[in-house]
Coordinates of C-alpha atoms and ligand atoms in Angstrom, one line a residue:
M948 CA 152.3 32.4 15.3
A949 CA 152.3 32.5 11.5
I950 CA 152.8 29.1 9.9
F951 CA 154.5 30.3 6.8
K952 CA 157.8 32.0 7.5
Y953 CA 159.9 31.4 4.4
K954 CA 163.2 32.8 3.5
D955 CA 163.7 33.9 0.0
E956 CA 166.4 31.4 -0.7
E957 CA 164.0 28.5 0.2
A958 CA 161.8 29.3 -2.9
L959 CA 161.3 26.5 -5.3
G960 CA 160.5 28.7 -8.2
I961 CA 158.7 31.8 -9.4
V962 CA 155.4 32.5 -11.0
L963 CA 155.6 32.8 -14.7
S964 CA 151.9 33.3 -15.6
V965 CA 148.6 33.6 -13.9
D966 CA 145.2 32.8 -15.3
T967 CA 142.3 33.3 -12.9
A968 CA 142.9 30.4 -10.6
T969 CA 145.7 28.6 -12.4
V970 CA 149.4 29.6 -12.1
I971 CA 152.4 28.3 -14.0
I972 CA 155.5 28.2 -11.9
K973 CA 159.0 28.1 -13.3
V974 CA 161.4 25.9 -11.4
A975 CA 165.1 26.4 -12.1
D976 CA 166.6 23.6 -10.1
L977 CA 166.0 19.9 -10.8
D978 CA 166.3 19.0 -7.1
K979 CA 163.7 21.5 -6.3
L980 CA 161.5 20.2 -9.0
R981 CA 161.6 16.8 -7.4
R982 CA 160.1 18.2 -4.3
M983 CA 157.0 19.1 -6.2
Q984 CA 154.6 16.3 -6.8
V985 CA 151.2 16.2 -8.3
N986 CA 148.5 16.8 -5.7
R987 CA 151.0 18.3 -3.3
L988 CA 150.4 21.7 -1.9
V989 CA 152.5 24.8 -2.6
V990 CA 152.5 28.2 -1.1
L991 CA 152.7 31.4 -3.2
Q992 CA 153.5 34.9 -2.1
S993 CA 150.6 37.2 -2.2
S994 CA 150.6 40.8 -3.1
K995 CA 149.1 41.6 0.3
P996 CA 151.4 41.3 3.3
G997 CA 150.4 38.7 5.9
Q998 CA 148.7 36.5 3.3
H999 CA 149.7 33.5 1.3
L1000 CA 148.0 31.7 -1.5
I1001 CA 147.7 28.0 -1.5
G1002 CA 148.0 26.0 -4.7
L1003 CA 147.5 22.4 -5.5
V1004 CA 150.1 21.0 -8.0
Q1005 CA 148.4 19.6 -11.1
K1006 CA 151.0 19.1 -13.7
I1007 CA 154.8 19.0 -13.9
T1008 CA 156.6 19.2 -17.2
R1009 CA 160.2 19.2 -18.3
S1010 CA 160.7 20.3 -21.9
S1011 CA 161.3 17.8 -24.6
A1012 CA 164.5 19.6 -25.7
E1013 CA 166.0 18.7 -22.3
Q1014 CA 165.0 15.1 -22.6
E1015 CA 166.6 14.8 -26.0
Q1016 CA 169.8 16.2 -24.6
T1017 CA 169.7 13.8 -21.7
G1018 CA 169.4 10.9 -24.2
Q1019 CA 172.4 12.2 -26.1
K1020 CA 174.4 12.5 -23.0
E1021 CA 173.9 8.8 -22.2
A1022 CA 174.8 7.8 -25.8
D1023 CA 177.9 9.9 -26.2
E1024 CA 179.1 10.0 -22.6
V1025 CA 179.8 13.7 -23.3
E1026 CA 179.3 16.3 -20.5
M1027 CA 176.5 18.6 -21.6
P1028 CA 176.2 22.2 -20.6
A1029 CA 173.8 23.2 -17.8
L1030 CA 170.2 23.0 -19.0
P1031 CA 168.2 26.1 -19.6
P1032 CA 166.3 26.5 -16.3
Q1033 CA 163.1 28.0 -17.7
L1034 CA 162.0 24.7 -19.1
N1035 CA 160.8 23.1 -15.9
L1036 CA 157.2 24.1 -15.5
V1037 CA 154.7 23.3 -12.8
R1038 CA 151.0 24.0 -13.1
A1039 CA 149.1 24.6 -9.9
S1040 CA 145.5 25.5 -9.2
L1041 CA 144.9 28.1 -6.5
I1042 CA 142.5 26.8 -3.9
G1043 CA 142.6 29.3 -1.0
T1044 CA 144.3 31.9 1.1
L1045 CA 145.9 31.6 4.4
I1046 CA 145.8 34.9 6.4
D1047 CA 148.2 35.3 9.3
R1048 CA 145.7 37.2 11.4
V1049 CA 142.1 38.3 11.1
G1050 CA 141.0 40.3 14.1
T1051 CA 142.1 38.2 17.1
K1052 CA 142.2 35.0 15.2
E1053 CA 145.5 33.7 13.9
N1054 CA 146.1 31.6 10.8
V1055 CA 142.7 31.8 9.1
F1056 CA 142.2 29.7 6.0
R1057 CA 139.6 30.9 3.4
R1058 CA 138.6 29.0 0.3
T1059 CA 138.5 32.3 -1.6
L1060 CA 141.2 34.0 -3.5
E1061 CA 141.5 37.4 -1.9
T1062 CA 144.3 38.3 -4.3
V1063 CA 146.2 36.6 -7.1
P1064 CA 149.9 36.2 -7.1
E1065 CA 152.0 38.6 -9.1
I1066 CA 154.4 37.6 -11.8
D1067 CA 157.7 36.6 -10.3
A1068 CA 156.0 35.9 -6.9
K1069 CA 158.0 33.2 -5.1
C1070 CA 156.7 29.7 -4.6
F1071 CA 157.5 27.5 -1.6
A1072 CA 157.0 23.9 -0.5
V1073 CA 154.6 22.7 2.2
E1074 CA 156.3 19.8 3.8
G1075 CA 157.0 18.2 7.2
N1076 CA 156.2 20.4 10.2
V1077 CA 154.8 23.2 8.1
L1078 CA 152.3 20.8 6.4
T1079 CA 151.3 19.3 9.8
S1080 CA 150.6 22.7 11.3
F1081 CA 148.8 23.8 8.1
M1082 CA 146.6 20.8 8.1
R1083 CA 145.8 21.5 11.8
V1084 CA 144.7 25.0 10.9
I1085 CA 142.5 24.0 8.0
A1086 CA 140.9 21.3 10.2
N1087 CA 139.9 24.1 12.4
V1088 CA 137.1 22.2 14.0
P1089 CA 134.9 24.4 16.2
G1090 CA 134.3 24.0 19.8
E1091 CA 135.9 21.8 22.5
G1092 CA 135.4 18.2 23.0
Q1093 CA 135.6 15.2 20.6
K1094 CA 136.3 16.0 17.0
L1095 CA 135.4 14.0 14.0
S1096 CA 138.4 12.3 12.5
L1097 CA 138.5 10.0 9.6
G1098 CA 142.2 8.9 9.9
H1099 CA 145.4 10.3 8.6
Y1100 CA 146.5 12.2 5.5
T1101 CA 148.2 10.1 2.9
L1102 CA 150.6 12.9 2.3
D1103 CA 151.7 13.0 5.9
E1104 CA 150.9 10.1 8.2
S1105 CA 151.6 12.2 11.3
A1106 CA 148.8 14.6 10.6
E1107 CA 145.3 13.6 11.6
A1108 CA 142.5 14.2 9.1
Y1109 CA 139.8 16.0 11.0
L1110 CA 136.5 17.0 9.6
N1111 CA 134.2 19.7 10.7
G1112 CA 131.4 17.6 12.2
N1113 CA 128.8 20.4 11.9
K1114 CA 129.4 21.0 8.2
F1115 CA 129.6 17.4 7.4
F1116 CA 126.1 16.7 8.4
Q1117 CA 124.5 20.1 7.8
R1118 CA 125.2 20.1 4.1
H1119 CA 124.8 16.4 3.5
A1120 CA 127.6 14.0 2.5
I1121 CA 128.2 11.2 0.1
I1122 CA 130.5 8.2 0.6
V1123 CA 131.1 6.4 -2.7
G1124 CA 133.5 3.8 -4.0
S1125 CA 133.5 0.5 -6.0
T1126 CA 132.5 -2.6 -4.1
G1127 CA 135.1 -3.6 -1.5
S1128 CA 136.8 -0.1 -1.5
G1129 CA 135.9 0.5 2.2
K1130 CA 132.7 2.4 2.3
S1131 CA 131.1 0.4 5.1
W1132 CA 134.2 0.6 7.1
T1133 CA 134.4 4.4 6.6
T1134 CA 130.8 4.6 7.7
A1135 CA 131.5 2.5 10.7
R1136 CA 134.4 4.8 11.6
V1137 CA 132.2 7.9 11.4
L1138 CA 129.4 6.1 13.4
E1139 CA 131.7 4.9 16.1
Q1140 CA 133.0 8.4 16.8
A1141 CA 129.5 9.9 16.7
A1142 CA 128.3 7.1 19.1
S1143 CA 130.5 8.5 21.9
L1144 CA 128.7 11.8 21.9
P1145 CA 126.1 12.0 24.7
S1146 CA 123.2 13.2 22.5
V1147 CA 124.0 11.7 19.1
N1148 CA 121.0 11.1 16.9
S1149 CA 121.1 9.0 13.7
L1150 CA 119.3 6.4 11.7
V1151 CA 121.3 3.9 9.7
F1152 CA 119.5 2.2 6.9
D1153 CA 121.3 -1.2 6.9
I1154 CA 120.1 -3.1 3.9
H1155 CA 122.1 -6.3 4.3
G1156 CA 122.5 -6.4 8.0
E1157 CA 126.2 -5.5 7.6
Y1158 CA 126.4 -3.3 10.7
M1159 CA 125.4 -5.9 13.2
P1160 CA 128.9 -6.0 14.8
L1161 CA 128.8 -2.3 15.8
T1162 CA 127.9 -2.1 19.5
G1163 CA 128.2 0.2 22.4
D1164 CA 126.1 2.4 24.6
G1165 CA 125.5 4.9 21.8
I1166 CA 124.2 2.3 19.4
K1167 CA 120.9 0.2 19.2
H1168 CA 119.9 -2.3 16.7
Y1169 CA 116.4 -2.7 15.2
R1170 CA 115.2 -5.1 12.6
V1171 CA 112.1 -4.6 10.4
A1172 CA 110.0 -7.7 11.4
G1173 CA 110.5 -10.7 9.3
T1174 CA 108.3 -13.7 8.8
G1175 CA 109.7 -15.4 11.9
D1176 CA 108.6 -12.5 14.1
L1177 CA 104.9 -12.8 13.2
V1178 CA 104.2 -15.6 15.6
N1179 CA 105.4 -14.3 18.9
K1180 CA 105.0 -10.6 17.9
K1181 CA 108.0 -9.3 19.8
G1182 CA 108.2 -5.5 20.0
F1183 CA 110.4 -2.5 20.2
A1184 CA 112.1 -3.8 23.4
D1185 CA 113.4 -6.8 21.5
G1186 CA 114.6 -4.6 18.6
I1187 CA 111.7 -5.6 16.3
L1188 CA 110.0 -2.8 14.2
Y1189 CA 106.5 -3.1 12.8
L1190 CA 105.5 -0.4 10.4
P1191 CA 101.8 -0.6 10.1
Y1192 CA 100.3 0.2 6.6
W1193 CA 98.5 3.3 7.9
L1194 CA 101.8 5.1 8.2
L1195 CA 102.1 5.1 4.4
D1196 CA 101.1 8.3 2.6
Y1197 CA 98.6 8.3 -0.2
E1198 CA 101.1 8.0 -3.0
A1199 CA 102.7 5.1 -1.3
L1200 CA 99.4 3.3 -0.6
I1201 CA 98.5 3.7 -4.3
S1202 CA 101.8 2.4 -5.5
M1203 CA 101.2 -0.6 -3.4
F1204 CA 97.6 -1.4 -4.1
V1205 CA 97.0 -0.1 -7.6
D1206 CA 98.5 -1.7 -10.7
R1207 CA 99.2 1.1 -13.1
S1208 CA 98.8 -1.0 -16.1
D1209 CA 95.2 -1.8 -15.2
Q1210 CA 92.8 0.1 -17.4
N1211 CA 90.8 0.9 -14.2
A1212 CA 93.8 2.3 -12.4
P1213 CA 92.6 6.0 -12.2
N1214 CA 89.2 4.8 -10.9
Q1215 CA 90.9 2.6 -8.4
A1216 CA 93.2 5.3 -7.1
M1217 CA 90.2 7.6 -6.7
I1218 CA 88.3 5.0 -4.8
I1219 CA 91.2 4.3 -2.5
A1220 CA 91.6 8.0 -1.7
R1221 CA 87.9 8.3 -0.9
T1222 CA 87.6 5.2 1.1
V1223 CA 90.8 5.7 3.1
V1224 CA 89.6 9.2 4.1
Q1225 CA 86.2 7.7 5.2
M1226 CA 88.0 5.0 7.2
K1227 CA 90.3 7.4 8.9
K1228 CA 87.3 9.6 9.7
R1229 CA 85.5 6.6 11.2
F1230 CA 88.5 5.8 13.3
L1231 CA 88.8 9.3 14.7
E1232 CA 85.0 9.4 15.4
E1233 CA 85.2 6.1 17.2
N1234 CA 88.1 7.4 19.3
H1235 CA 86.5 10.8 20.0
Q1236 CA 89.3 12.8 18.4
K1237 CA 87.3 15.9 17.5
E1238 CA 90.2 18.2 17.0
L1239 CA 92.0 15.8 14.7
L1240 CA 88.8 15.2 12.7
D1241 CA 88.5 18.8 11.8
N1242 CA 91.9 19.1 10.3
F1243 CA 93.2 15.8 9.0
T1244 CA 94.0 15.0 5.4
I1245 CA 94.5 11.7 3.5
D1246 CA 98.2 11.8 4.3
S1247 CA 97.7 12.3 8.1
P1248 CA 99.2 9.4 10.0
V1249 CA 95.9 8.1 11.4
P1250 CA 95.1 4.4 11.7
F1251 CA 92.3 2.8 9.7
S1252 CA 90.9 -0.7 9.5
M1253 CA 92.0 -2.7 6.6
D1254 CA 89.0 -5.1 7.0
A1255 CA 86.7 -2.1 6.8
L1256 CA 88.5 -0.8 3.7
L1257 CA 88.2 -4.2 2.0
D1258 CA 84.5 -4.5 2.9
E1259 CA 83.8 -1.2 1.4
L1260 CA 85.8 -2.0 -1.8
N1261 CA 83.9 -5.3 -2.1
R1262 CA 80.6 -3.6 -1.6
L1263 CA 81.4 -1.0 -4.3
N1264 CA 82.6 -3.7 -6.7
V1265 CA 79.1 -5.4 -6.8
E1266 CA 77.0 -2.4 -6.0
M1267 CA 73.6 -2.1 -7.9
V1268 CA 72.0 1.4 -8.0
P1269 CA 68.5 2.4 -9.0
G1270 CA 68.3 3.1 -12.7
A1271 CA 65.6 4.7 -14.9
R1272 CA 63.5 1.5 -15.2
S1273 CA 65.2 -1.1 -13.1
E1274 CA 68.4 -1.5 -11.0
K1275 CA 71.7 -1.0 -12.9
Q1276 CA 75.3 -1.7 -12.1
G1277 CA 77.0 1.0 -9.9
D1278 CA 79.9 3.1 -11.2
F1279 CA 82.6 0.8 -10.0
Y1280 CA 80.8 -2.5 -10.7
G1281 CA 83.5 -5.1 -11.4
K1282 CA 86.2 -2.4 -11.8
L1283 CA 87.8 -3.1 -8.5
S1284 CA 88.1 -6.9 -8.6
R1285 CA 91.8 -6.9 -9.6
M1286 CA 92.7 -4.3 -7.0
I1287 CA 90.9 -6.3 -4.3
A1288 CA 92.7 -9.4 -5.2
R1289 CA 96.0 -7.6 -5.1
L1290 CA 95.2 -6.1 -1.8
E1291 CA 94.2 -9.5 -0.4
N1292 CA 97.4 -10.9 -1.6
K1293 CA 99.6 -8.3 0.0
R1294 CA 97.7 -8.5 3.2
T1295 CA 98.3 -12.2 3.6
D1296 CA 101.8 -12.2 2.3
R1297 CA 103.9 -13.2 5.3
R1298 CA 106.9 -11.3 4.0
L1299 CA 104.8 -8.1 4.4
G1300 CA 103.8 -9.1 7.9
F1301 CA 105.5 -6.0 9.3
L1302 CA 103.0 -3.9 7.5
F1303 CA 99.7 -5.9 7.6
Q1304 CA 100.1 -8.3 10.5
S1305 CA 101.6 -6.2 13.2
P1306 CA 100.5 -6.5 16.8
R1307 CA 97.0 -5.2 17.8
E1308 CA 98.5 -2.2 19.6
S1309 CA 99.9 -0.9 16.3
G1310 CA 96.3 0.0 15.3
Q1311 CA 96.3 2.8 17.9
L1312 CA 97.2 6.4 17.5
S1313 CA 99.8 6.1 20.3
W1314 CA 101.8 3.6 18.2
L1315 CA 103.2 6.4 16.2
D1316 CA 104.3 8.2 19.4
D1317 CA 106.1 5.2 20.6
L1318 CA 107.8 4.5 17.2
S1319 CA 108.8 8.1 16.8
R1320 CA 110.2 8.3 20.3
I1321 CA 112.5 5.4 19.5
L1322 CA 113.5 6.6 16.0
L1323 CA 113.9 10.3 16.6
A1324 CA 115.4 10.5 20.1
G1325 CA 119.1 11.1 20.7
T1326 CA 121.0 9.0 23.2
S1327 CA 120.2 11.3 26.2
Q1328 CA 116.5 11.5 25.2
Q1329 CA 116.1 7.7 25.1
L1330 CA 114.4 6.2 28.2
D1331 CA 117.4 4.1 29.0
K1332 CA 119.8 6.9 27.9
K1333 CA 121.2 4.5 25.3
G1334 CA 121.3 4.1 21.6
G1335 CA 121.0 7.5 19.8
I1336 CA 122.3 5.7 16.8
K1337 CA 119.6 3.4 15.6
I1338 CA 120.8 0.8 13.1
I1339 CA 117.8 -0.5 11.2
D1340 CA 118.2 -3.8 9.5
F1341 CA 116.1 -4.1 6.4
S1342 CA 117.5 -7.4 5.2
E1343 CA 114.1 -9.2 5.4
V1344 CA 112.2 -6.5 3.5
P1345 CA 111.3 -7.8 0.0
S1346 CA 113.4 -5.8 -2.5
D1347 CA 110.4 -4.6 -4.6
I1348 CA 109.0 -2.6 -1.7
L1349 CA 112.3 -1.6 -0.1
P1350 CA 112.1 1.9 -1.5
L1351 CA 108.6 2.3 0.1
I1352 CA 109.7 1.2 3.5
V1353 CA 113.0 3.0 3.7
S1354 CA 111.4 6.2 2.5
L1355 CA 108.6 5.7 5.0
I1356 CA 111.1 6.0 7.8
G1357 CA 112.8 8.9 5.9
R1358 CA 109.4 10.7 5.7
L1359 CA 108.6 10.0 9.3
S1360 CA 111.9 11.6 10.4
F1361 CA 111.6 14.6 8.1
S1362 CA 107.9 15.3 9.0
L1363 CA 108.5 15.1 12.7
Q1364 CA 111.5 17.4 12.5
Q1365 CA 109.4 19.8 10.3
W1366 CA 106.5 19.8 12.8
M1367 CA 108.8 20.2 15.8
I1368 CA 109.1 23.6 17.6
P1369 CA 112.4 24.9 16.3
E1370 CA 113.9 25.4 19.7
K1371 CA 113.2 21.8 20.6
R1372 CA 114.5 20.3 17.4
H1373 CA 117.4 17.9 17.8
P1374 CA 119.3 17.3 14.6
I1375 CA 119.3 13.8 13.1
A1376 CA 121.5 12.3 10.4
L1377 CA 120.2 9.6 8.1
F1378 CA 122.9 7.2 6.8
C1379 CA 121.6 5.7 3.6
D1380 CA 123.7 2.6 2.8
E1381 CA 123.3 1.0 -0.7
A1382 CA 121.4 4.2 -1.7
H1383 CA 121.2 3.2 -5.4
L1384 CA 118.6 0.5 -4.3
Y1385 CA 116.1 3.0 -3.0
I1386 CA 117.1 6.5 -4.3
P1387 CA 117.7 5.5 -7.9
E1388 CA 118.5 8.0 -10.6
R1389 CA 115.4 7.0 -12.7
A1390 CA 112.2 5.5 -11.3
E1391 CA 111.8 3.5 -14.6
G1392 CA 108.0 3.6 -14.2
D1393 CA 108.2 1.9 -10.8
A1394 CA 105.8 3.6 -8.4
A1395 CA 107.6 2.6 -5.3
N1396 CA 110.8 4.2 -6.6
E1397 CA 109.0 7.4 -7.5
V1398 CA 107.6 7.7 -4.0
S1399 CA 111.1 7.2 -2.5
I1400 CA 112.8 9.6 -4.9
R1401 CA 110.3 12.3 -4.1
I1402 CA 110.8 12.0 -0.3
F1403 CA 114.6 11.8 -0.4
E1404 CA 114.8 14.8 -2.9
K1405 CA 112.8 16.7 -0.4
I1406 CA 115.0 15.8 2.4
A1407 CA 118.1 16.7 0.3
K1408 CA 116.7 20.0 -0.6
E1409 CA 115.0 21.1 2.6
G1410 CA 116.6 18.9 5.3
R1411 CA 119.2 21.4 6.3
K1412 CA 116.5 23.8 7.5
Y1413 CA 115.0 21.2 9.8
G1414 CA 118.1 19.6 11.1
V1415 CA 117.9 16.5 8.9
G1416 CA 121.3 15.5 7.4
L1417 CA 121.8 12.8 4.7
V1418 CA 124.8 10.6 4.3
V1419 CA 124.3 8.9 0.9
I1420 CA 126.4 5.7 0.6
S1421 CA 126.7 3.8 -2.7
Q1422 CA 128.9 1.8 -4.9
R1423 CA 127.2 3.1 -8.0
P1424 CA 127.0 6.9 -7.8
S1425 CA 125.8 7.0 -11.5
E1426 CA 122.7 5.1 -10.4
V1427 CA 121.9 7.3 -7.5
N1428 CA 119.5 10.1 -8.0
H1429 CA 121.4 13.1 -9.3
T1430 CA 119.3 15.7 -7.7
V1431 CA 120.0 14.2 -4.3
L1432 CA 123.7 13.8 -5.1
S1433 CA 124.0 17.4 -6.2
Q1434 CA 122.7 18.6 -2.9
C1435 CA 125.5 16.9 -1.0
N1436 CA 128.3 19.3 -0.3
N1437 CA 130.7 16.8 1.2
L1438 CA 132.3 14.0 -0.8
V1439 CA 134.2 11.0 0.6
T1440 CA 135.2 9.2 -2.6
M1441 CA 137.0 5.9 -2.3
R1442 CA 138.4 3.9 -5.2
L1443 CA 136.1 4.2 -8.2
T1444 CA 136.9 2.1 -11.2
N1445 CA 133.8 2.5 -13.4
A1446 CA 134.1 5.3 -15.9
E1447 CA 130.5 6.4 -15.6
D1448 CA 130.7 6.6 -11.8
Q1449 CA 133.9 8.5 -12.1
S1450 CA 132.4 11.1 -14.4
V1451 CA 129.4 11.6 -12.1
I1452 CA 131.8 12.3 -9.2
R1453 CA 134.0 14.5 -11.3
R1454 CA 131.1 16.7 -12.1
L1455 CA 130.5 17.1 -8.4
L1456 CA 134.0 18.2 -7.7
P1457 CA 134.9 21.9 -7.8
D1458 CA 136.4 23.0 -11.2
S1459 CA 139.8 23.8 -9.7
L1460 CA 140.1 20.2 -8.7
G1461 CA 139.6 18.6 -12.0
G1462 CA 143.0 16.9 -12.0
F1463 CA 142.7 15.6 -8.4
S1464 CA 140.0 13.2 -9.6
D1465 CA 142.6 11.3 -11.6
V1466 CA 143.5 9.4 -8.5
L1467 CA 140.0 7.9 -8.2
P1468 CA 140.8 4.6 -9.8
I1469 CA 144.2 4.1 -8.1
L1470 CA 143.2 4.8 -4.5
D1471 CA 144.1 2.0 -2.1
T1472 CA 141.4 0.1 -0.2
G1473 CA 140.5 2.2 2.8
E1474 CA 141.9 5.3 1.2
A1475 CA 139.6 8.3 0.3
L1476 CA 139.6 11.6 -1.5
V1477 CA 137.8 14.0 0.9
V1478 CA 136.4 17.2 -0.5
G1479 CA 133.8 19.6 0.7
D1480 CA 132.5 22.0 3.3
A1481 CA 133.7 19.9 6.2
S1482 CA 137.4 19.7 5.1
L1483 CA 138.2 23.1 3.6
L1484 CA 141.0 21.5 1.5
P1485 CA 140.7 18.5 -0.7
S1486 CA 142.8 15.8 0.8
R1487 CA 143.7 12.2 0.4
V1488 CA 143.0 10.4 3.6
R1489 CA 143.8 6.9 4.8
I1490 CA 140.7 5.9 6.8
Q1491 CA 141.5 4.4 10.1
E1492 CA 140.0 1.0 10.7
P1493 CA 136.9 1.1 12.9
K1494 CA 137.1 -0.8 16.2
A1495 CA 134.2 -2.9 15.3
K1496 CA 134.3 -4.0 11.7
P1497 CA 131.1 -4.3 9.6
N1498 CA 130.4 -7.7 8.1
S1499 CA 131.6 -7.0 4.7
G1500 CA 130.8 -10.5 3.5
T1501 CA 134.2 -11.0 1.8
V1502 CA 134.6 -14.8 1.3
D1503 CA 138.0 -16.3 0.7
F1504 CA 137.0 -18.7 -2.1
W1505 CA 140.3 -20.4 -2.6
D1506 CA 141.0 -20.9 1.1
K1507 CA 137.5 -22.3 1.6
W1508 CA 138.0 -24.6 -1.3
L1509 CA 141.2 -25.8 0.2
E1510 CA 139.5 -27.0 3.4
R1511 CA 139.4 -30.8 3.7
E1512 CA 135.9 -30.7 5.1
C1513 CA 133.2 -28.1 4.7
K1514 CA 130.0 -27.4 6.5
E1515 CA 126.7 -28.9 5.4
G1516 CA 123.8 -26.4 5.4
I1517 CA 121.9 -27.2 2.2
S1518 CA 118.8 -28.8 3.6
E1519 CA 118.5 -26.0 6.2
A1520 CA 118.8 -23.5 3.4
V1521 CA 116.0 -25.2 1.4
N1522 CA 113.8 -25.2 4.5
A1523 CA 114.6 -21.5 5.4
W1524 CA 113.8 -20.5 1.8
R1525 CA 110.4 -22.2 2.0
K1526 CA 109.6 -20.7 5.4
Q1527 CA 111.1 -17.3 4.3
N1528 CA 112.8 -17.2 7.6
L1529 CA 116.4 -17.6 8.7
Q1530 CA 115.8 -18.3 12.3
Ligands
ATP1036 N1 140.1 1.7 6.4 C1 140.5 0.4 6.0 N2 141.7 0.0 6.4 C2 142.0 -1.3 6.1 N3 141.3 -2.2 5.4 C3 140.1 -1.7 5.0 C4 139.6 -0.4 5.3 N4 138.4 -0.3 4.8 C5 138.1 -1.4 4.2 N5 139.1 -2.3 4.3 C6 139.1 -3.7 3.7 O1 138.2 -3.8 2.6 C7 137.1 -4.7 2.8 C8 135.9 -4.2 2.2 O2 135.4 -3.0 2.9 P1 133.9 -2.6 3.0 O3 133.0 -3.7 3.4 O4 133.9 -1.3 3.8 O5 133.7 -2.3 1.4 P2 132.4 -1.5 0.8 O6 133.0 -0.4 0.0 O7 131.4 -1.2 1.8 O8 131.9 -2.7 -0.2 P3 130.4 -2.9 -0.8 O9 130.1 -1.9 -1.8 O10 130.5 -4.3 -1.4 O11 129.5 -2.9 0.4 C9 137.1 -4.9 4.3 O12 136.7 -6.2 4.6 C10 138.5 -4.7 4.7 O13 139.3 -5.9 4.6
MG1037 MG1 129.3 -1.9 2.1

């Protein structure tokens, strides 16, 4: 059944002018004008039968002549003649076409303009039941089963705002908004719905341990090992992740071990490359991995011994070689001292224990199999059939190497998907909360940032082909890498107050929606502007509260200060700071 069945007398106005995708509508009646509001939808007659064009109201004006007359009326109390009707103008941008029937399908919405309206075409309102049915059509979510819903439309609380769950993850998404606008809650809402799907597969990079309260069969929690985990070396079963240093690729190793400002940096990088290859070869030889030996590169995830690497560096650093007359200093004599000291420091730094002091088994090839099986498997592929959504808590990872560690997991997921036989590939979405911290716009000479930007840019550009979706979440879109942002075709924008952030988001919006972005600073907490592949029509959505709420860390200062007694935790804090351990 066609949704739009208007009678001529229901028309609000008629088209006065058309300019590519913008129309000006003349509204004769003031009451009718009141039914038009900015950001509401209108329907326009198309020149093709069985089609209607959909417009988004952008601007409503009443002529100044009319206002003057109204003012006069009040002053003089004189009845004025009826106002000239052609002075009420509404500007709308055309955003798509609704076709009553295409083949066997009824009510098909397309984001293209198959025709433009003719002059004098009639314009109608989309309200009440018509709006509800229209929204249902445009939310045409494929397939049976559970759909992805964010909440309800602000325009019409009775209509549920569904997203196309395929398109949302296929073409990447961003969730942005000023601090406290509701990003983490929105993320929790998406996660909790995904969690109920039997084969869901996602990684959530939880930088502050905010998502701890999210639980259920579809969700598992992991934490990158902190200093407190180094003593009893708990493992995967207890939700503790070790990420041994040999998983880092060459660039990442260099960024960690070589100080760029050192005048010997190029030599040091070269020596690291040479020695790491030697050490990996030695490992493969000792483990009789003939096939791997023939084909591996420096970036291959093959374990090597850090002790052996250091021994070799120390040897080169004092090496004497035969000279013309007597022994002379080797090529690298004394040039590696600072790098060796740096490496020693990192190796013994307890905060980096998850890299350098992981359990003995982590030095085996099979460690990567185990780790990958945990991180890359959907719920139904997990041994216990639980936890396809893996929330990884990075709160104990030192901030200077956070980009290296998050991107390490990003690279691991991407590489495995890339190397998987296409028929066996199971899609995975990476939720990157606080993305500005590890996918920054500029690396600013920081090698760890460069490594991370490179990896996430690659995922943003090529992830779709390999079934890796990104959900970039940030309070500062202007500080998130623009190449990554521009690859994201779905936008969930919550309240944004900063002008720079607004302008970055505006540039990502389709041109025809320029005016829509004016609502960015006035959106309510928990309200979002949703635009993109997954929603067909831009809409304002009130996000439904997730069942389990993330720890958003909002502290009620005044109420706390009002308390007669407060808790004492200062000595404990001093102690924990010294130990670098909260437990
Ligand atoms: N959909 C919602 N409905 C009602 N209240 C909400 C909603 N979303 C968020 N809130 C309120 O706003 C607070 C902050 O939300 P949230 O933690 O999601 O913000 P955020 O955007 O992630 O902030 P930050 O950038 O600081 O992490 C919540 O504690 C909650 O009180
Ligand atoms: Mg948050």
